[in-house]
mmCIF file of C-alpha atoms in Angstrom:
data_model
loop_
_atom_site.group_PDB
_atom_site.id
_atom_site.type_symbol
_atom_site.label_atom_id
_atom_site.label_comp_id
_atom_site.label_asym_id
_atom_site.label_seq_id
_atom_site.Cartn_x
_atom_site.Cartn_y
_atom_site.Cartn_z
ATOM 1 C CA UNK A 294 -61.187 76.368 44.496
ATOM 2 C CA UNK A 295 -63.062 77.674 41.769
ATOM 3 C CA UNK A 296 -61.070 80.129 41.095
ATOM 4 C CA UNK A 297 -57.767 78.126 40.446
ATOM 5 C CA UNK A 298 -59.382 75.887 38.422
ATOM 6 C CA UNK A 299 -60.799 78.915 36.236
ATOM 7 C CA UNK A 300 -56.773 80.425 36.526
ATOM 8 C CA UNK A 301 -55.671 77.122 35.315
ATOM 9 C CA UNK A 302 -58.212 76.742 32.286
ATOM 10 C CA UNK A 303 -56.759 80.396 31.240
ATOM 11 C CA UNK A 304 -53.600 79.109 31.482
ATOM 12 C CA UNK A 305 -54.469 76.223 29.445
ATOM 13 C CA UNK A 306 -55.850 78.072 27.009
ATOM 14 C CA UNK A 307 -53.025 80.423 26.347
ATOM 15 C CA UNK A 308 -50.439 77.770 25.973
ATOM 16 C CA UNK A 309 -52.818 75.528 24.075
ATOM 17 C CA UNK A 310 -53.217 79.070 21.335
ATOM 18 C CA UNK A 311 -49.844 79.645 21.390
ATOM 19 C CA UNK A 312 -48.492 80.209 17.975
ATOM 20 C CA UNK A 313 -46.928 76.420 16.398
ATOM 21 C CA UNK A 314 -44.391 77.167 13.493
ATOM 22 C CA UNK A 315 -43.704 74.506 11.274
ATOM 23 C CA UNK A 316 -40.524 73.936 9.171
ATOM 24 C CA UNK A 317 -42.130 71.197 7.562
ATOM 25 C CA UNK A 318 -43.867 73.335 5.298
ATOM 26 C CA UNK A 319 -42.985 75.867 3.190
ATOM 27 C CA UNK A 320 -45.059 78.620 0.982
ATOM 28 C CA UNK A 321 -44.418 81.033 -1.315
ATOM 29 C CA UNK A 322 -45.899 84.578 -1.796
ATOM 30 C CA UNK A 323 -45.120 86.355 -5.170
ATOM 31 C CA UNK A 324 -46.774 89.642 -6.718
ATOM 32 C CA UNK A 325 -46.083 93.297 -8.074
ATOM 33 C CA UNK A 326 -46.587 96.720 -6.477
ATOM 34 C CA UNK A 327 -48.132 99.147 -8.758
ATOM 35 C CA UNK A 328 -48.897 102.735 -7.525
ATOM 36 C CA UNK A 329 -51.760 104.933 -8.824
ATOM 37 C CA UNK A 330 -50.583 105.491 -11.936
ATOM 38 C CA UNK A 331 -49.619 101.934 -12.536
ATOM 39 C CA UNK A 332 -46.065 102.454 -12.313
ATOM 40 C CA UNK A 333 -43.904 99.900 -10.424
ATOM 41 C CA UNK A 334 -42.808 100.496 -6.753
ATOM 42 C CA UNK A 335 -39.319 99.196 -6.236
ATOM 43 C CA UNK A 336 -37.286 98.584 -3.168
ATOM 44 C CA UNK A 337 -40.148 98.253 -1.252
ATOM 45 C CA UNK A 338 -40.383 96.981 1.962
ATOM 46 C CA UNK A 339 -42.665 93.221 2.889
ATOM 47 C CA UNK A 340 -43.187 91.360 5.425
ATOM 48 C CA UNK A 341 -45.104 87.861 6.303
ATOM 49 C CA UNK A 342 -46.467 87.562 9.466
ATOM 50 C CA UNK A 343 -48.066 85.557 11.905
ATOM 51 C CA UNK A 344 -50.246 86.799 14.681
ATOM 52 C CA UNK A 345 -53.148 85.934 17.127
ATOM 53 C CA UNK A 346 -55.214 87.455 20.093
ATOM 54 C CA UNK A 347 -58.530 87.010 21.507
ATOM 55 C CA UNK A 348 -59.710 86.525 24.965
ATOM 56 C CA UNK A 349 -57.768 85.146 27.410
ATOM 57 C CA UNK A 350 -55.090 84.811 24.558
ATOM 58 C CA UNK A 351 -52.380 87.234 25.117
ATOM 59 C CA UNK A 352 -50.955 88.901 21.608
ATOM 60 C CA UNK A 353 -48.195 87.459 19.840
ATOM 61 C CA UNK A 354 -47.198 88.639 16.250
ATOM 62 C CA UNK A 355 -44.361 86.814 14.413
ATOM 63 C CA UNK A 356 -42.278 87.901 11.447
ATOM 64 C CA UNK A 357 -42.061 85.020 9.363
ATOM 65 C CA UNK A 358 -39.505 86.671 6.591
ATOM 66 C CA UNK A 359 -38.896 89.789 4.826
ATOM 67 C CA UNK A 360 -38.738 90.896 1.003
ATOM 68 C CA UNK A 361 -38.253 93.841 -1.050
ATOM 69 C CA UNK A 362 -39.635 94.784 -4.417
ATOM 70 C CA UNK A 363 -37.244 94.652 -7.423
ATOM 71 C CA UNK A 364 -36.846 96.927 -10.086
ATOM 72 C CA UNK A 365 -39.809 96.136 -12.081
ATOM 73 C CA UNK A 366 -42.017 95.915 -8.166
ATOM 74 C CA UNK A 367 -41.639 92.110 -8.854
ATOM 75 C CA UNK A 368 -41.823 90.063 -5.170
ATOM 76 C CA UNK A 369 -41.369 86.365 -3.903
ATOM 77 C CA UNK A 370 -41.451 85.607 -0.204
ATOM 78 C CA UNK A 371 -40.375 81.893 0.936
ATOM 79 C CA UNK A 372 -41.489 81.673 4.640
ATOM 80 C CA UNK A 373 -42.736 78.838 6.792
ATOM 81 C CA UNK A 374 -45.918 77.242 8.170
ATOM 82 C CA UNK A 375 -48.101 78.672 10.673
ATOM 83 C CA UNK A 376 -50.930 77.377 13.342
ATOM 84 C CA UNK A 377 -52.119 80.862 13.082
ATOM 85 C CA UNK A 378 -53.356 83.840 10.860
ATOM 86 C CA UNK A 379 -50.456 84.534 8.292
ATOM 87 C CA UNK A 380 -51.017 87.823 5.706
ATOM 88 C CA UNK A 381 -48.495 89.896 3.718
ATOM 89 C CA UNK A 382 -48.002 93.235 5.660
ATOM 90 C CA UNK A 383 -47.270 96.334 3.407
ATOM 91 C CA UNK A 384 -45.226 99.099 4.938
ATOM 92 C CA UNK A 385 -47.137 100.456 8.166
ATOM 93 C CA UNK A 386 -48.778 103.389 5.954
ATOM 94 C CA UNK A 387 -49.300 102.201 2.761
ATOM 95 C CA UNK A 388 -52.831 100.157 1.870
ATOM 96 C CA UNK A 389 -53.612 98.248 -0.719
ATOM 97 C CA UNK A 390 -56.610 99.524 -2.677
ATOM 98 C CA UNK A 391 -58.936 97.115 -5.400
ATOM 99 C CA UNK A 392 -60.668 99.820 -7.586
ATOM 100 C CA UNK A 393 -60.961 103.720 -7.897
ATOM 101 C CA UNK A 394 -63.094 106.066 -9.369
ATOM 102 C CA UNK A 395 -63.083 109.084 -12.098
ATOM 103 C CA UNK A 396 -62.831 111.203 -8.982
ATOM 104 C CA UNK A 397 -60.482 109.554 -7.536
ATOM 105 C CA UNK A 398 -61.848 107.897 -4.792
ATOM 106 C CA UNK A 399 -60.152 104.734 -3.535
ATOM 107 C CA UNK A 400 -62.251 101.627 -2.174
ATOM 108 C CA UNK A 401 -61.834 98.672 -0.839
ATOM 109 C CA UNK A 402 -58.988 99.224 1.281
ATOM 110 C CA UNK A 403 -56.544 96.491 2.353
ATOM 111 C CA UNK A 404 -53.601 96.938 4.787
ATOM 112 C CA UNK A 405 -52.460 93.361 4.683
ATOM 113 C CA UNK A 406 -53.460 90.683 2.545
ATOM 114 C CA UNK A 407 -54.456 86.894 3.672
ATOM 115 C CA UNK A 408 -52.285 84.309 3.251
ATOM 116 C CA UNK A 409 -54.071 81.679 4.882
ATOM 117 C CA UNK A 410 -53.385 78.201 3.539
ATOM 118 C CA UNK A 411 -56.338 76.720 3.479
ATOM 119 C CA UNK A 412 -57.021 78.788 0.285
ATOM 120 C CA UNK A 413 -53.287 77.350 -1.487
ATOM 121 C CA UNK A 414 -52.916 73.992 -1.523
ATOM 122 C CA UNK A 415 -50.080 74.261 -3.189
ATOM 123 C CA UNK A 416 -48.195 75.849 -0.755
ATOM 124 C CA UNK A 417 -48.231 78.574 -4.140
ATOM 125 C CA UNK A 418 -49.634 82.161 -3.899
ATOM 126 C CA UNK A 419 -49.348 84.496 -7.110
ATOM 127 C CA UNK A 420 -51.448 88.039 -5.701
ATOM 128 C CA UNK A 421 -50.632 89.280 -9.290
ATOM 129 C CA UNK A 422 -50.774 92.901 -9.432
ATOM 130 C CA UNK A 423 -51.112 94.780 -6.330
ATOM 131 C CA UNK A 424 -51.980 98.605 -6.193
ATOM 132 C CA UNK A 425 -50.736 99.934 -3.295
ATOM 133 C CA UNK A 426 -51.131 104.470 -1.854
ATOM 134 C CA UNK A 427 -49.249 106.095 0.563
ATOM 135 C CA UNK A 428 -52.031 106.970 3.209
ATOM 136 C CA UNK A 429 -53.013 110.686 3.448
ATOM 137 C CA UNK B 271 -17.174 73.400 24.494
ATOM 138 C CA UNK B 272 -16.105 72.560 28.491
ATOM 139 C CA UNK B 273 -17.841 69.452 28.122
ATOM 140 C CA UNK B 274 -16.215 68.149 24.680
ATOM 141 C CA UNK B 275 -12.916 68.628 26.489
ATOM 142 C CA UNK B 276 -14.023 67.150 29.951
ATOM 143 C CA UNK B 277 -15.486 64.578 27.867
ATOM 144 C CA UNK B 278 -12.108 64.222 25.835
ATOM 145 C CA UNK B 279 -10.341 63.917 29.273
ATOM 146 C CA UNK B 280 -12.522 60.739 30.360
ATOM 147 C CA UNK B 281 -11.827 59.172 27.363
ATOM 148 C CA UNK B 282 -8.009 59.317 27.847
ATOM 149 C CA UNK B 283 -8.680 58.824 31.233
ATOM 150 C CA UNK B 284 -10.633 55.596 31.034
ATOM 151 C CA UNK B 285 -7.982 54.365 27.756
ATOM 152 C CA UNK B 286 -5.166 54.510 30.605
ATOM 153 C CA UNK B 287 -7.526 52.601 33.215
ATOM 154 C CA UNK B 288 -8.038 49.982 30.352
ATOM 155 C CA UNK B 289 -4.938 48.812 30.092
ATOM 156 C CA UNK B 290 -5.108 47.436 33.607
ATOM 157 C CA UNK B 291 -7.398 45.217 32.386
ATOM 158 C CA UNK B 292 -6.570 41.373 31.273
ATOM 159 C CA UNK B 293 -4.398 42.091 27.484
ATOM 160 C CA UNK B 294 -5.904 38.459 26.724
ATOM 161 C CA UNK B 295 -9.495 39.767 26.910
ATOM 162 C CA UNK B 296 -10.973 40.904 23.664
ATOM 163 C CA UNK B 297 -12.705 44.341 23.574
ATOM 164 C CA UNK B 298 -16.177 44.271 23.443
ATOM 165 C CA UNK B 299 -17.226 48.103 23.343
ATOM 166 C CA UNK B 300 -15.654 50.717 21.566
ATOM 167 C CA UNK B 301 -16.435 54.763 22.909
ATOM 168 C CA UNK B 302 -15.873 57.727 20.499
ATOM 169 C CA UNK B 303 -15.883 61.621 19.978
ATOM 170 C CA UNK B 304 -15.486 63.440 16.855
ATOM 171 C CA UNK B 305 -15.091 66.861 16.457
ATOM 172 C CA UNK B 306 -15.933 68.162 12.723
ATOM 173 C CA UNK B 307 -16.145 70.685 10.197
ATOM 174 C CA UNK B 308 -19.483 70.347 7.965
ATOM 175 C CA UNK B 309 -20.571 71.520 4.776
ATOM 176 C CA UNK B 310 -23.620 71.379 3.322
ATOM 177 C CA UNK B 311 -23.642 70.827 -0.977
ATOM 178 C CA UNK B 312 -26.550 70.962 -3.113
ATOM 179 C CA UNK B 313 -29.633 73.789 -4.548
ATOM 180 C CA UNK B 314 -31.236 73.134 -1.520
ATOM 181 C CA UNK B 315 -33.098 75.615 1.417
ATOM 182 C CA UNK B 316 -30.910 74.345 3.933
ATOM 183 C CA UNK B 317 -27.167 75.159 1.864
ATOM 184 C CA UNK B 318 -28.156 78.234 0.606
ATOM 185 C CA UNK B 319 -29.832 79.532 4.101
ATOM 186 C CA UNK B 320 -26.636 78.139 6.710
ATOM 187 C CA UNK B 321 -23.120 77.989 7.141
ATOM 188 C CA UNK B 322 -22.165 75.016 9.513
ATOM 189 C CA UNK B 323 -19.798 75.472 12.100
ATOM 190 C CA UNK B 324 -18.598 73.019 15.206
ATOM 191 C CA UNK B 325 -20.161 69.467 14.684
ATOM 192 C CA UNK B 326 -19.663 67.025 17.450
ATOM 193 C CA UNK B 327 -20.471 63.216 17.346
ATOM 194 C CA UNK B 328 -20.376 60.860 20.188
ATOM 195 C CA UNK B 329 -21.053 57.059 19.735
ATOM 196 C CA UNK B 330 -20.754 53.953 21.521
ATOM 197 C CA UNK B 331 -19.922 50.873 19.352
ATOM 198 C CA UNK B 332 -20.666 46.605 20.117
ATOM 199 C CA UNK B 333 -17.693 44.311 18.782
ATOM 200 C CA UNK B 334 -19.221 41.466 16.928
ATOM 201 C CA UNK B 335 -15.510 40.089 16.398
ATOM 202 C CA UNK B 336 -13.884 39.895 12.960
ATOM 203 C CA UNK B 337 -13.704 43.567 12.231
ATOM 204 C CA UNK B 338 -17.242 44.164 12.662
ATOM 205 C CA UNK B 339 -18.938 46.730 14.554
ATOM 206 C CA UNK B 340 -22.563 48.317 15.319
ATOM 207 C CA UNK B 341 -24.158 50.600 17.626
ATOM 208 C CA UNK B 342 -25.728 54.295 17.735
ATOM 209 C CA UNK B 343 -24.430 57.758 17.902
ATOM 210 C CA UNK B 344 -25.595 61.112 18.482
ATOM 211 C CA UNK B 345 -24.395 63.960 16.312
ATOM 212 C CA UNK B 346 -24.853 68.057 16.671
ATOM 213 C CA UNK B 347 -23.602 71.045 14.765
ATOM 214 C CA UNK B 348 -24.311 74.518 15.244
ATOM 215 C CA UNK B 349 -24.916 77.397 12.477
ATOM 216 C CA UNK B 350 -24.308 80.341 11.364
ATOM 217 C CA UNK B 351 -27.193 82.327 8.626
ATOM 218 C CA UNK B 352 -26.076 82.851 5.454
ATOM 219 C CA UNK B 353 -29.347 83.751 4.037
ATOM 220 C CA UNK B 354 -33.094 84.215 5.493
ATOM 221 C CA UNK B 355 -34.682 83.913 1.833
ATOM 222 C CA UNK B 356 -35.826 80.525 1.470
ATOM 223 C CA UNK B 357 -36.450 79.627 5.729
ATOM 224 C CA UNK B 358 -37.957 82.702 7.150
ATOM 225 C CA UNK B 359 -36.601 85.574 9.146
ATOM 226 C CA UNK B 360 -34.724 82.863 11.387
ATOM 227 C CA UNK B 361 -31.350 84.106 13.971
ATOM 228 C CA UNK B 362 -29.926 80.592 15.069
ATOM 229 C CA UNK B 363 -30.286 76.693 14.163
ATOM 230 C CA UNK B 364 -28.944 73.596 15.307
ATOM 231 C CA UNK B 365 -28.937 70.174 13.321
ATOM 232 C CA UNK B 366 -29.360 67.088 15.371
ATOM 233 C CA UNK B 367 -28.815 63.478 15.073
ATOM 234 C CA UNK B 368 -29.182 59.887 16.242
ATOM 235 C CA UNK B 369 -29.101 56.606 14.946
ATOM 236 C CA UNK B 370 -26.891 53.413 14.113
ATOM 237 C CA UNK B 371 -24.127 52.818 12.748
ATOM 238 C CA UNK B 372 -22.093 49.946 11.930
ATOM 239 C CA UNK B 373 -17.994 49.882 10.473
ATOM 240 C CA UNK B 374 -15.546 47.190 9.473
ATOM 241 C CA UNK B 375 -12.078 47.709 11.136
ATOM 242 C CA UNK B 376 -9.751 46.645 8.130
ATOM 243 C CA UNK B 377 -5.646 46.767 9.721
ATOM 244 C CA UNK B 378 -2.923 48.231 7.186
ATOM 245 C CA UNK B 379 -0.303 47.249 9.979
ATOM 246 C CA UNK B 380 0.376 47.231 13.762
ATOM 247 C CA UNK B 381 -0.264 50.962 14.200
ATOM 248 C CA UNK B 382 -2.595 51.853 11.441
ATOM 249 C CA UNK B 383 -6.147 50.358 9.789
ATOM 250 C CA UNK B 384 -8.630 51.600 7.607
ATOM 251 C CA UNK B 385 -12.594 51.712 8.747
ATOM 252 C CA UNK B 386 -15.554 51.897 6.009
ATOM 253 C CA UNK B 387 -19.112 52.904 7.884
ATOM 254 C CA UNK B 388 -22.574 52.747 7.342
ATOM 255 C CA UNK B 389 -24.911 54.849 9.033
ATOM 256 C CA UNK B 390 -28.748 55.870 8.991
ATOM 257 C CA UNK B 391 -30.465 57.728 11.507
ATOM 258 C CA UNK B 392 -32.806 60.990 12.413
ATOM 259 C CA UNK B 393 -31.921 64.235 11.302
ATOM 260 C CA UNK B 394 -33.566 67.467 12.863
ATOM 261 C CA UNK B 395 -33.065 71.173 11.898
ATOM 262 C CA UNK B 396 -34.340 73.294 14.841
ATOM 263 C CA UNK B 397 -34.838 76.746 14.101
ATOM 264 C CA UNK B 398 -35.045 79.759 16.150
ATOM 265 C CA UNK B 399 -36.690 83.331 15.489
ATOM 266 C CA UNK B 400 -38.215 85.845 18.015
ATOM 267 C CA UNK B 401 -42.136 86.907 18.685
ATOM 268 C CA UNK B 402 -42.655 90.446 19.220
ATOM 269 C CA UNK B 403 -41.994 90.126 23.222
ATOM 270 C CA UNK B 404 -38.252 88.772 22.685
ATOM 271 C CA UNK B 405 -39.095 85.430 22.933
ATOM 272 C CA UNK B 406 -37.358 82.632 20.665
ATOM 273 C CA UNK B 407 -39.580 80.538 18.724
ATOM 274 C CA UNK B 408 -38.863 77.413 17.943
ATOM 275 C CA UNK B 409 -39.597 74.878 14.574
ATOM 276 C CA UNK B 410 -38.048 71.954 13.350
ATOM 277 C CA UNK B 411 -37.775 70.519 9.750
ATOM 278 C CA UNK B 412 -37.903 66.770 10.293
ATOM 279 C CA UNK B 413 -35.709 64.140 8.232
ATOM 280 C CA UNK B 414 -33.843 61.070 7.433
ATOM 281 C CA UNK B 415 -30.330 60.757 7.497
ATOM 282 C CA UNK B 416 -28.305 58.085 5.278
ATOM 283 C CA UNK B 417 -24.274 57.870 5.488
ATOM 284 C CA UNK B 418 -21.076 56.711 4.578
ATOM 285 C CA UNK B 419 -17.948 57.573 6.400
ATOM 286 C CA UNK B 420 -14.315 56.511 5.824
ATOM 287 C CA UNK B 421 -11.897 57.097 8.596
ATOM 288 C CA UNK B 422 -7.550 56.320 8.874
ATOM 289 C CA UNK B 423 -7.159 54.714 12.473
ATOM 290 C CA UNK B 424 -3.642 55.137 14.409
ATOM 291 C CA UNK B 425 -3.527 53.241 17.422
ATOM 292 C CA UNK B 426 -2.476 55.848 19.339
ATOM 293 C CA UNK B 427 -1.426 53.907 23.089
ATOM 294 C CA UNK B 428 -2.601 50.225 23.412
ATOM 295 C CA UNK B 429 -6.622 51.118 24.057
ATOM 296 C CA UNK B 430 -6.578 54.752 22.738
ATOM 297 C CA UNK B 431 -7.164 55.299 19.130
ATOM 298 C CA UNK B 432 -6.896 58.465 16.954
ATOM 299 C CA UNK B 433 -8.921 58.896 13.741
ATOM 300 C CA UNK B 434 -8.692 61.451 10.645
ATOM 301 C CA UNK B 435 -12.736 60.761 9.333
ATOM 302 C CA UNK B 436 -14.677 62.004 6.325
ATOM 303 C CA UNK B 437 -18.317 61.664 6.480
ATOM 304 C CA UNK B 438 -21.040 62.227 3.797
ATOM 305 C CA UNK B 439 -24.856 62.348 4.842
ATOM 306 C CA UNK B 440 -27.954 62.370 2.595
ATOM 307 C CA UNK B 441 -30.889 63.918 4.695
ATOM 308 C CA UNK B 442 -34.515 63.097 2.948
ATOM 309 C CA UNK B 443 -37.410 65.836 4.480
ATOM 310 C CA UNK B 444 -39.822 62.770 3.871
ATOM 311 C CA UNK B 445 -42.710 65.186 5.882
ATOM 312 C CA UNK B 446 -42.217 68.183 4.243
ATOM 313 C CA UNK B 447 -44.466 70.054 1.715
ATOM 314 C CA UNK B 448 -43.175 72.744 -0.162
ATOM 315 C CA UNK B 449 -44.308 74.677 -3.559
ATOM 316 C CA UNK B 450 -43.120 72.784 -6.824
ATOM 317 C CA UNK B 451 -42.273 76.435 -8.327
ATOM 318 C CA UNK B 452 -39.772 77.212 -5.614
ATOM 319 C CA UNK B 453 -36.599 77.902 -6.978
ATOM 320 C CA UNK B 454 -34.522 75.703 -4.405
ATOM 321 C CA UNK B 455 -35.337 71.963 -3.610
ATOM 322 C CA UNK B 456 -36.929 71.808 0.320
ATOM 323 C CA UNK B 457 -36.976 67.955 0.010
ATOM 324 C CA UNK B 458 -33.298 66.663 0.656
ATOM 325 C CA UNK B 459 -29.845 67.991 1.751
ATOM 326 C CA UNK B 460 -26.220 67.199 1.408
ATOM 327 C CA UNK B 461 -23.675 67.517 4.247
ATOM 328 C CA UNK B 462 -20.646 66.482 4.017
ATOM 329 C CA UNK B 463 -18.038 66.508 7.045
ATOM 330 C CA UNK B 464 -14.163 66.612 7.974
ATOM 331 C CA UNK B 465 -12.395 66.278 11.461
ATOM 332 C CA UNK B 466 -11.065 63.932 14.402
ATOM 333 C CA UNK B 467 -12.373 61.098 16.393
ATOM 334 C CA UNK B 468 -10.805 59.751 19.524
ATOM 335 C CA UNK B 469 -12.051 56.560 20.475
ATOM 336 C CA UNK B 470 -11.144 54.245 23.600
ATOM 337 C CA UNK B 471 -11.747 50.210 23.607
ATOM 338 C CA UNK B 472 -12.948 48.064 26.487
#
């Protein structure tokens, strides 16, 4: 007995975490791709996804839309509202770096970037210029 | 599609059982299908994202004598993606109504009338995109739906009636929050419609 009532709180729990889209509200992501040399990247590839996992809470990852870089590595992204943990994806093996040194050393490494709403109220996020390396 | 047409068939099927009825009684409910064309107008998410096809609209209408008329109907279209840009990396959606309606039934002769309508109701986009196991996801951009409609009426055998309609509907997304520097409007859409209804009195 106690273990259907554990099987059925773990089902429970799954479909209670499962990912809720909502097409009641709408954000947008805008930015430029810079490489090393702070020229722009364009026709490069984004994407804004959704994902969650944890314990007992199978994986699900959602694209929420696609963009591509202009010609001066200008973005914008329109994509709707998530229950879950939404960041900008670069291309699987590029990162996004935030400083690097005389000797060329690269910290801070990103390979996605938060887009959690909490932090936008406006439904508005401007990443201004992003750095981004092709991974060694 | 099967049921449209089996649905089409009742309704000829019940206008020939009607007029085994009483000619003296007056008819007190009015049943209709319409099968339309839509187009959505406007700088808006939802016209520059889909391409309407098929619309269908069923309804089911009180007589309260002198022309008049109210009662609710149920309206569906299906689309096609024009654009993923401004609504996410979506691959179907369906727009769904229901609400009241009410028309005047103004006769140009025997044969022929005229019908202004009123009409206010839900209106809900439902979206569809796919997780990384296959499965379709589904969201839904909530609104309000206020129209007018203007139809030509030939009474096509005593009970059966035949109808060349035009339809406009403003839909308000009264829930939805959006960012003011978007370059299209997420607040309100435009869709206008074209087509047939067949209606049968009882």
């Amino acid at each position: 007995m106690k273990i259907i009532l554990l099987l059925l709180l773990v089902v429970f729990i799954a479909i209670s975490c499962e990912i809720q889209l909502d097409g009641n509200r709408f954000y947008t992501v805008q930015g430029k791709l810079l490489d090393t040399t702070n020229q722009p990247i364009k026709n490069h590839h984004l994407q804004v996804i959704t994902s969650k996992g944890a314990l007992f809470d199978p994986y699900e990852r959602i694209i929420l839309n696609n963009g591509y870089t202009n010609e001066n590595g200008y973005f914008k992204i329109y994509y709707p509202g998530s229950s879950h943990h939404t960041y900008l994806d670069f291309e699987p093996e590029f990162y996004k770096y935030d400083s690097i040194s005389s000797d060329g050393h690269v910290y801070g490494y990103h390979t996605e970037i938060e887009l959690d709403d909490e932090n936008y109220p406006e439904n508005y996020i401007d990443l201004g210029n992003l750095k981004i390396k092709k991974e060694n | 599609m099967i049921k449209i047409f089996n649905f089409l068939f009742l309704l000829i099927s019940l206008s020939g059982f009607s007029q085994l009825k009483d000619s003296i009684t007056e008819n007190k409910l009015e049943l209709g299908i319409s099968l339309k064309k839509d187009f959505y107008s406007g700088a808006n998410f939802i016209n520059k994202s889909l391409q309407p096809q098929l619309n269908y609209e069923i309804d089911m209408l009180y007589n309260l004598n002198k022309g008049y008329w109210v009662g609710f109907s149920y309206f569906r279209n299906w689309n096609s993606i024009k654009s993923t840009e401004y609504i996410g990396d979506i691959n179907n959606a369906t727009l769904t109504g229901l609400g009241i309606k009410g028309k005047k039934i103004v006769p140009i002769d025997q044969k022929w009338s005229f019908i202004p309508q009123l009409n206010i109701g839900s209106a809900i986009f439902k979206y569809s995109l796919r997780n990384t196991e296959g499965n379709q996801k589904n969201f839904t951009t909530d609104g309000v739906a206020i129209g007018i409609e203007s139809a030509i009426r030939y009474n096509a055998q005593k009970d059966f009636y035949i109808e060349l309609v035009g339809a406009y509907r403003h839909i308000f997304f009264q829930n939805m929050k959006a960012p003011s520097h978007a370059s299209v409007n997420y607040y309100a859409t435009e869709l206008m419609s074209i087509g047939t209804r067949f209606s049968v009195d009882f």
